mmCIF file of N, CA, C and O in Angstrom:
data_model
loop_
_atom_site.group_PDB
_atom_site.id
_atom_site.type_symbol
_atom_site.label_atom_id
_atom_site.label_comp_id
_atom_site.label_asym_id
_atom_site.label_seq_id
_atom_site.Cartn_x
_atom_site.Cartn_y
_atom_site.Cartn_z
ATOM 1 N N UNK A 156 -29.146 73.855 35.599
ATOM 2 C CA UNK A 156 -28.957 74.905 34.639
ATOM 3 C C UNK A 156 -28.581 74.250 33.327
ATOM 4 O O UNK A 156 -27.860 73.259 33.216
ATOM 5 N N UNK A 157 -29.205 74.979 32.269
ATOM 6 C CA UNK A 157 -28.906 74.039 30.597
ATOM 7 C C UNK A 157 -28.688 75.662 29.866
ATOM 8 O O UNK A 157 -29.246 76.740 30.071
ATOM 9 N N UNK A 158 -27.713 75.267 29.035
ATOM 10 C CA UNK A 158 -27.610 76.455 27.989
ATOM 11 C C UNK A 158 -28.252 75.816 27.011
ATOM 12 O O UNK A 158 -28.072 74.627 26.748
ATOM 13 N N UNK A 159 -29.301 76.825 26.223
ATOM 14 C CA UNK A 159 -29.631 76.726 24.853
ATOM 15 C C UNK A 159 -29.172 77.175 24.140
ATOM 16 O O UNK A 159 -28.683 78.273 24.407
ATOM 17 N N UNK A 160 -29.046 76.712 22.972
ATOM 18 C CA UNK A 160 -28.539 77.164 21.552
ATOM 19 C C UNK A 160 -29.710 78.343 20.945
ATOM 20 O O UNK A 160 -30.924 78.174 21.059
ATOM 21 N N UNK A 161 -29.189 79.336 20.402
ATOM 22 C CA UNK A 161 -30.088 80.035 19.062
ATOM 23 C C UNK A 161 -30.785 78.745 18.346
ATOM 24 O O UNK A 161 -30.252 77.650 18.166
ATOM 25 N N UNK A 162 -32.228 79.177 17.948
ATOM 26 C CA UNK A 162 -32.918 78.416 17.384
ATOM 27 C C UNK A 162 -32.132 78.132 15.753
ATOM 28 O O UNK A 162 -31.916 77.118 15.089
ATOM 29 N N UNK A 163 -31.909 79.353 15.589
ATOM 30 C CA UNK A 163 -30.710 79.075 13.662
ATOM 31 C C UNK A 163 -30.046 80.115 13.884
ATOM 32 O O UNK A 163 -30.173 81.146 14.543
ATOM 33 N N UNK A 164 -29.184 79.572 13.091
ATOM 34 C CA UNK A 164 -27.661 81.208 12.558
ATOM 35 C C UNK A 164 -28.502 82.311 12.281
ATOM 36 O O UNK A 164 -27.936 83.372 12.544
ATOM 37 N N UNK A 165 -29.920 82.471 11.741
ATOM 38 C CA UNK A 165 -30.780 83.434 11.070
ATOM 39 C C UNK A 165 -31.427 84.255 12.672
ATOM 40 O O UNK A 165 -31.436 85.465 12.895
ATOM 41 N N UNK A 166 -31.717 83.597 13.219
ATOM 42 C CA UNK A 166 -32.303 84.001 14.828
ATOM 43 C C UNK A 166 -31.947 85.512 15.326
ATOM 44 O O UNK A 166 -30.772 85.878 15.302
ATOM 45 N N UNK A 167 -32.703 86.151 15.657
ATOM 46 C CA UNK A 167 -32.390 87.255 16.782
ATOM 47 C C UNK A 167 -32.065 86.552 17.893
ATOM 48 O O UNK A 167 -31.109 86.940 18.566
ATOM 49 N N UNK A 168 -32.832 85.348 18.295
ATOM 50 C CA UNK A 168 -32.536 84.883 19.556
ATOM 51 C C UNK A 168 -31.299 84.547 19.553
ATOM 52 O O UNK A 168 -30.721 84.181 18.530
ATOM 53 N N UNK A 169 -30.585 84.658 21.040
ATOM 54 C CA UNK A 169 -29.037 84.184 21.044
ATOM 55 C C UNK A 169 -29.074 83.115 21.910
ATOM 56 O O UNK A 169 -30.085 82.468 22.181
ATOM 57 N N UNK A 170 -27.715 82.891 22.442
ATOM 58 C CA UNK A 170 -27.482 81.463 23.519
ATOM 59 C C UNK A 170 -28.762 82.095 24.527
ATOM 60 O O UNK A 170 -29.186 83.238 24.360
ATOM 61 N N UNK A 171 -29.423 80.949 25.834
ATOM 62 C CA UNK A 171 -30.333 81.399 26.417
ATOM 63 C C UNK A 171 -29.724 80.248 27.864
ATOM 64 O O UNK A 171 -29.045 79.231 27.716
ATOM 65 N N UNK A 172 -30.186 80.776 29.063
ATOM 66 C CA UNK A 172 -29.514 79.749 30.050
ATOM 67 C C UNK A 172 -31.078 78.657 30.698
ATOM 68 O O UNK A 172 -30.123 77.929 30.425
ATOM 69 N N UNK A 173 -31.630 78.321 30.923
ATOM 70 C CA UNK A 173 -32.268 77.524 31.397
ATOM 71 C C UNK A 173 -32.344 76.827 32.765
ATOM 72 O O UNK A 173 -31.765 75.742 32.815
ATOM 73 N N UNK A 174 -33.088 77.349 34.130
ATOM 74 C CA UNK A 174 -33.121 77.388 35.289
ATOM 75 C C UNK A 174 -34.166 75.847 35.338
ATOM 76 O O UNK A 174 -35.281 75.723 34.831
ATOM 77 N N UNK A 175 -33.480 74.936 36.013
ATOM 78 C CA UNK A 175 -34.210 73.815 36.350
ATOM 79 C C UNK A 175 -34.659 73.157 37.851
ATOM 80 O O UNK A 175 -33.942 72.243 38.258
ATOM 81 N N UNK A 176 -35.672 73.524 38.596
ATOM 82 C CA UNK A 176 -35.394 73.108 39.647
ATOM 83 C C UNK A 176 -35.326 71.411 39.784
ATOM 84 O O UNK A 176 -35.742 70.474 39.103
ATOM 85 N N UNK A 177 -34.590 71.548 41.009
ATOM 86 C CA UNK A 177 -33.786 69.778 41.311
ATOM 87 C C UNK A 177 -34.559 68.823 41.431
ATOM 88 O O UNK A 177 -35.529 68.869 42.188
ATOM 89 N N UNK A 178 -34.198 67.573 40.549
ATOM 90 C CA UNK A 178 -34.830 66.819 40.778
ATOM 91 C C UNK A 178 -35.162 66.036 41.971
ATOM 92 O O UNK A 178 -36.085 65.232 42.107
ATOM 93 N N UNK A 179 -34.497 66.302 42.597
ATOM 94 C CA UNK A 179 -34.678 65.704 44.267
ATOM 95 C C UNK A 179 -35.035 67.070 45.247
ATOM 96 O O UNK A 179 -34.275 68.022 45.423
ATOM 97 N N UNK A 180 -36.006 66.947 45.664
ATOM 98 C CA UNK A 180 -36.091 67.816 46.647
ATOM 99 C C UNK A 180 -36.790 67.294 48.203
ATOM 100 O O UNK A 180 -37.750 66.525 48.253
ATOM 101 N N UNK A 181 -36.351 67.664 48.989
ATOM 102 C CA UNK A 181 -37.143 66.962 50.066
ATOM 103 C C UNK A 181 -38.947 67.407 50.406
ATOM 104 O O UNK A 181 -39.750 66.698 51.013
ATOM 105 N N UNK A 182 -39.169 68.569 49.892
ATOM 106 C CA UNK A 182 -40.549 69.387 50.243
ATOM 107 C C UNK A 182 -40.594 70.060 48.820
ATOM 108 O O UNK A 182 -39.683 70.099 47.993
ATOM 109 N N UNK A 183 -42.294 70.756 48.696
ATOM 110 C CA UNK A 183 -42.575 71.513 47.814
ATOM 111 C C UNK A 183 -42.355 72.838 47.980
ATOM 112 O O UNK A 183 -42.303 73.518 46.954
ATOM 113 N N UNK A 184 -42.188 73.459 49.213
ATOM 114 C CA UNK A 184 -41.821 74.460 49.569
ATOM 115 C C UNK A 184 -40.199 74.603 48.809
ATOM 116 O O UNK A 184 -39.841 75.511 48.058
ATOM 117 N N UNK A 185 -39.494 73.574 49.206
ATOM 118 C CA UNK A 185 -37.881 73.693 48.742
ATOM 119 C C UNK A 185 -37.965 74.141 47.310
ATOM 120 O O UNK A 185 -37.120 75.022 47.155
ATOM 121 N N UNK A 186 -38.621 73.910 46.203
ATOM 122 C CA UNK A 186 -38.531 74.130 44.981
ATOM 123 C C UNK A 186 -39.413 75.239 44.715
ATOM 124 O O UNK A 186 -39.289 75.916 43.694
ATOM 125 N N UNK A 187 -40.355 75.471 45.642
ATOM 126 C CA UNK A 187 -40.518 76.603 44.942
ATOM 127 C C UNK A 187 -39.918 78.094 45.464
ATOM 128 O O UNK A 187 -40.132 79.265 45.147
ATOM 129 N N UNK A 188 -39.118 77.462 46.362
ATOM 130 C CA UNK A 188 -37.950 79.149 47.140
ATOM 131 C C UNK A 188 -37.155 78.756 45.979
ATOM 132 O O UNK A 188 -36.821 79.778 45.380
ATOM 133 N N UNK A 189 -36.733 77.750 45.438
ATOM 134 C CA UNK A 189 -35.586 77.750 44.217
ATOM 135 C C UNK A 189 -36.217 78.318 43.418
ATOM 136 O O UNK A 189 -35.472 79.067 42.787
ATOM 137 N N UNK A 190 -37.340 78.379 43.051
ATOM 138 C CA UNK A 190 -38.299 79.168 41.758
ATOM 139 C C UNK A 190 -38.126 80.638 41.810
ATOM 140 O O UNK A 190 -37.688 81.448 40.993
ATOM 141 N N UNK A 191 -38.640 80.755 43.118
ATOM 142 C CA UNK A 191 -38.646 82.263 43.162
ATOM 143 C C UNK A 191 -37.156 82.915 43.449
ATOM 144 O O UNK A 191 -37.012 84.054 43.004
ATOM 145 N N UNK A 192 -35.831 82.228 44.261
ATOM 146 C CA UNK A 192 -34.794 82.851 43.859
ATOM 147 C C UNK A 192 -34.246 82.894 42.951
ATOM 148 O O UNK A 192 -33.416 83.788 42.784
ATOM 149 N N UNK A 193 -34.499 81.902 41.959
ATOM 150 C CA UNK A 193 -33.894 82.506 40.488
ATOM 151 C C UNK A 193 -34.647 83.075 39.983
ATOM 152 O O UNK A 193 -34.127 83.401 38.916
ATOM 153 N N UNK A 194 -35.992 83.601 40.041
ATOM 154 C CA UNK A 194 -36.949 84.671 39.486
ATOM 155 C C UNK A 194 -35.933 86.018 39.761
ATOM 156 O O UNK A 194 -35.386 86.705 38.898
ATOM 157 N N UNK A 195 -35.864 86.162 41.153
ATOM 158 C CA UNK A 195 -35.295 87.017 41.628
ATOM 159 C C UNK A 195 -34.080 87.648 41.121
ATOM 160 O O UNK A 195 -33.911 88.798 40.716
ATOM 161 N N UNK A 196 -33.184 86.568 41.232
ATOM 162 C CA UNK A 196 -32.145 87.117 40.340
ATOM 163 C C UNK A 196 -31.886 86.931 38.594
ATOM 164 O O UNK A 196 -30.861 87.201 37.968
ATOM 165 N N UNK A 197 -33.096 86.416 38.112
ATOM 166 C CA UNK A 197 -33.006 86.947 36.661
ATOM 167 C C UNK A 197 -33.534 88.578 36.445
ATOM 168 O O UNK A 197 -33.107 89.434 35.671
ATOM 169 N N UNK A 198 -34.702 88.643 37.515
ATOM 170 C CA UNK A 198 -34.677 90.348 37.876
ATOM 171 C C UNK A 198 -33.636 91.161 38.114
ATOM 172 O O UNK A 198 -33.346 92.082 37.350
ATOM 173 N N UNK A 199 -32.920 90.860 39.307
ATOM 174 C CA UNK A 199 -31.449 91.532 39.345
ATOM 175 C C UNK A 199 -30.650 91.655 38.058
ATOM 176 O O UNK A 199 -30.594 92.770 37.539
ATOM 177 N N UNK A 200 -30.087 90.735 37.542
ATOM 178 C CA UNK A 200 -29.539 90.707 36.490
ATOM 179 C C UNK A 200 -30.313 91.480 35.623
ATOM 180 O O UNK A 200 -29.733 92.565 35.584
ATOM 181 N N UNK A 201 -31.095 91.518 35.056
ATOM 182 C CA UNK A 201 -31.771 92.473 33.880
ATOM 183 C C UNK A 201 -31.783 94.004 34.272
ATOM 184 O O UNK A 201 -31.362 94.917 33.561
ATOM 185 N N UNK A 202 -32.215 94.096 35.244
ATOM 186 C CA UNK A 202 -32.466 95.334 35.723
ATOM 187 C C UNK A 202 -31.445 96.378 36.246
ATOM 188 O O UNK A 202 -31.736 97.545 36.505
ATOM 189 N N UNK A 203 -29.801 95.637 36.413
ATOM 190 C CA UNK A 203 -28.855 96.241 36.501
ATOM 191 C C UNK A 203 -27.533 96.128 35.530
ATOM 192 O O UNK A 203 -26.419 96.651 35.562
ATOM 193 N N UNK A 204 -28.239 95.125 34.585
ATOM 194 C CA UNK A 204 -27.394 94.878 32.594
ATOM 195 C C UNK A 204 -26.043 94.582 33.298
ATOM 196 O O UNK A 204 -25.006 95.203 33.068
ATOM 197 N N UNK A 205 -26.208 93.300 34.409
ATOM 198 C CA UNK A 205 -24.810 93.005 34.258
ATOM 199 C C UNK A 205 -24.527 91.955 33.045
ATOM 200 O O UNK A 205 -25.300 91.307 32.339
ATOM 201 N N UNK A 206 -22.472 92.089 33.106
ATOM 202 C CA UNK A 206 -22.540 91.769 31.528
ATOM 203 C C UNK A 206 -21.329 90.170 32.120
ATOM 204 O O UNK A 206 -20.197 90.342 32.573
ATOM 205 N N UNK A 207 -21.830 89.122 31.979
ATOM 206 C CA UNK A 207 -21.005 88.038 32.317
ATOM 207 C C UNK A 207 -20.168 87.520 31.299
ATOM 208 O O UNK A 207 -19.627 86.459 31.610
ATOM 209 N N UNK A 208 -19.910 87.952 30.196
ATOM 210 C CA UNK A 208 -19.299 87.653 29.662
ATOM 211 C C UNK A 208 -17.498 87.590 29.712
ATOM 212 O O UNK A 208 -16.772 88.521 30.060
ATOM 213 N N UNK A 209 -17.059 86.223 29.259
ATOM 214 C CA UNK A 209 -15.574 86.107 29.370
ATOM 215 C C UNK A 209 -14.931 86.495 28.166
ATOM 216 O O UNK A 209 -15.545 86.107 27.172
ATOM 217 N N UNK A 210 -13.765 87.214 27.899
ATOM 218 C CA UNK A 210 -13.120 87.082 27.036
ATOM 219 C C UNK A 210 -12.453 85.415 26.671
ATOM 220 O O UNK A 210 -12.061 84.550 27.454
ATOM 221 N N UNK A 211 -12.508 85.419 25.537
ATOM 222 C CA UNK A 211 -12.029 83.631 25.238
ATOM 223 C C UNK A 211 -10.450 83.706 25.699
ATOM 224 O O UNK A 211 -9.951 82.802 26.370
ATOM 225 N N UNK A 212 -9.644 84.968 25.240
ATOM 226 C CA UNK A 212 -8.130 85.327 25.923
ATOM 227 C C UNK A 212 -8.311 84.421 27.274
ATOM 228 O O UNK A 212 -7.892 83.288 27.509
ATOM 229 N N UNK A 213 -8.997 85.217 27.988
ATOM 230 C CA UNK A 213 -9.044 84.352 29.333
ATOM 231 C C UNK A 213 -9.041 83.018 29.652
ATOM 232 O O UNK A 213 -8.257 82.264 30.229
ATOM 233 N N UNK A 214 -10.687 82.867 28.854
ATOM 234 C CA UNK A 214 -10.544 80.963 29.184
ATOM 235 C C UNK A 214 -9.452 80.276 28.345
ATOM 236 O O UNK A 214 -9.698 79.074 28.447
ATOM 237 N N UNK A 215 -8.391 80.437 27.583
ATOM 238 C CA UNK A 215 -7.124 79.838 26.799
ATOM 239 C C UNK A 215 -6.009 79.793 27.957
ATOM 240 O O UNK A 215 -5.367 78.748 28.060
ATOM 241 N N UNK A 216 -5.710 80.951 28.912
ATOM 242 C CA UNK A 216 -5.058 81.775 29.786
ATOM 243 C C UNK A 216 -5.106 80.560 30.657
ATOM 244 O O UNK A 216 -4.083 79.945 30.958
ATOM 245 N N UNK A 217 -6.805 80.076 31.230
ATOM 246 C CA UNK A 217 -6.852 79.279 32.461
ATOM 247 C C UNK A 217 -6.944 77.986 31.991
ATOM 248 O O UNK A 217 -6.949 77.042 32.782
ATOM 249 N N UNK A 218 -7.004 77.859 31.026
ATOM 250 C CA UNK A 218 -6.863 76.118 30.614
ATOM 251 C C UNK A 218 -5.361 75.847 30.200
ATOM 252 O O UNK A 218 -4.955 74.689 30.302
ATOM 253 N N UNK A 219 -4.492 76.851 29.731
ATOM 254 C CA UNK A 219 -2.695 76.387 29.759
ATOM 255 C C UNK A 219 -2.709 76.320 31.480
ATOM 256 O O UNK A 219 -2.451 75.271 32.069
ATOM 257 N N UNK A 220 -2.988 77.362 32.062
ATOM 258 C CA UNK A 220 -2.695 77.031 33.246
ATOM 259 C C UNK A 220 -3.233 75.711 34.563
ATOM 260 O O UNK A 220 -2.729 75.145 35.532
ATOM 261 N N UNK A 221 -4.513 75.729 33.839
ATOM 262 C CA UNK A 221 -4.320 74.128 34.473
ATOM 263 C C UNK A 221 -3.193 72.349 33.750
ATOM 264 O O UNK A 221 -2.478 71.432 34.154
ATOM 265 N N UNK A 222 -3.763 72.878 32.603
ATOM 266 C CA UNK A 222 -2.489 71.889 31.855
ATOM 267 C C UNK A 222 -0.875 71.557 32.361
ATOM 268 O O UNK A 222 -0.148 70.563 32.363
ATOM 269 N N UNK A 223 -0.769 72.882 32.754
ATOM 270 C CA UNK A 223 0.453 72.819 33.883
ATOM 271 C C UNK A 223 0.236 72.678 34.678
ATOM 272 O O UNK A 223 1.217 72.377 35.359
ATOM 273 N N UNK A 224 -0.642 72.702 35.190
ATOM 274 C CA UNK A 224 -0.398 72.149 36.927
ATOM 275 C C UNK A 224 -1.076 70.748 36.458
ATOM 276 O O UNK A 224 -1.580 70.371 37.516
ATOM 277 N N UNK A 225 -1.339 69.895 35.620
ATOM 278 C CA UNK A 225 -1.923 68.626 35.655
ATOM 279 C C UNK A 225 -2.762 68.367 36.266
ATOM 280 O O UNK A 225 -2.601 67.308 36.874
ATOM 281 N N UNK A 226 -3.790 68.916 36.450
ATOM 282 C CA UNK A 226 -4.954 68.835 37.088
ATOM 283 C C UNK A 226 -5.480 67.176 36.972
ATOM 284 O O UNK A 226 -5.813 66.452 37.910
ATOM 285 N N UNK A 227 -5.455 66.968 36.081
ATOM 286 C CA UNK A 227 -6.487 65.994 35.867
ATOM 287 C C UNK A 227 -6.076 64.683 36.236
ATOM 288 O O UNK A 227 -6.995 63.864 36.256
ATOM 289 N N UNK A 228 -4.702 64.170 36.597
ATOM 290 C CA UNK A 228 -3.596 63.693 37.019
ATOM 291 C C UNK A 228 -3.173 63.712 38.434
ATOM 292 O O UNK A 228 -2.293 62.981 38.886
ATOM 293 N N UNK A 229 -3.850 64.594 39.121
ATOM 294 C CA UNK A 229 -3.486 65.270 40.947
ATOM 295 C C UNK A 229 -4.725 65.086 41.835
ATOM 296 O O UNK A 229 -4.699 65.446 43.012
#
């Protein structure tokens, strides 16, 4: 998965996510069930406008809180 950027500040287009199947796969079959389940659920998703967005409140919220627990350190 890759996030894209808007092509310019001027753009209608906004951030965009980018589905990559793996570079290792053992069969051709394996990549293309990865093809078609993220087909699938970019269908789901559109078709029922879920909204994934985080408030930034939040991600500030969970990054003090790992800072305290020292994550990166444990």
């Amino acid at each position: 998965m890759r996030f894209k950027s808007p092509p310019s500040a001027d753009s209608e287009i906004g951030w965009r996510v980018e589905f990559r199947p793996l570079d290792i796969q053992l069969t051709d079959f394996e990549n293309a069930a990865l093809t078609v389940f993220v087909g699938m659920m970019a269908n789901i998703i559109n078709d029922f406008s879920f909204d994934f967005i985080v408030p930034i409140s939040n991600v500030d919220e969970g990054m003090k809180l790992c800072q305290e627990q020292d994550a990166l350190l444990k």
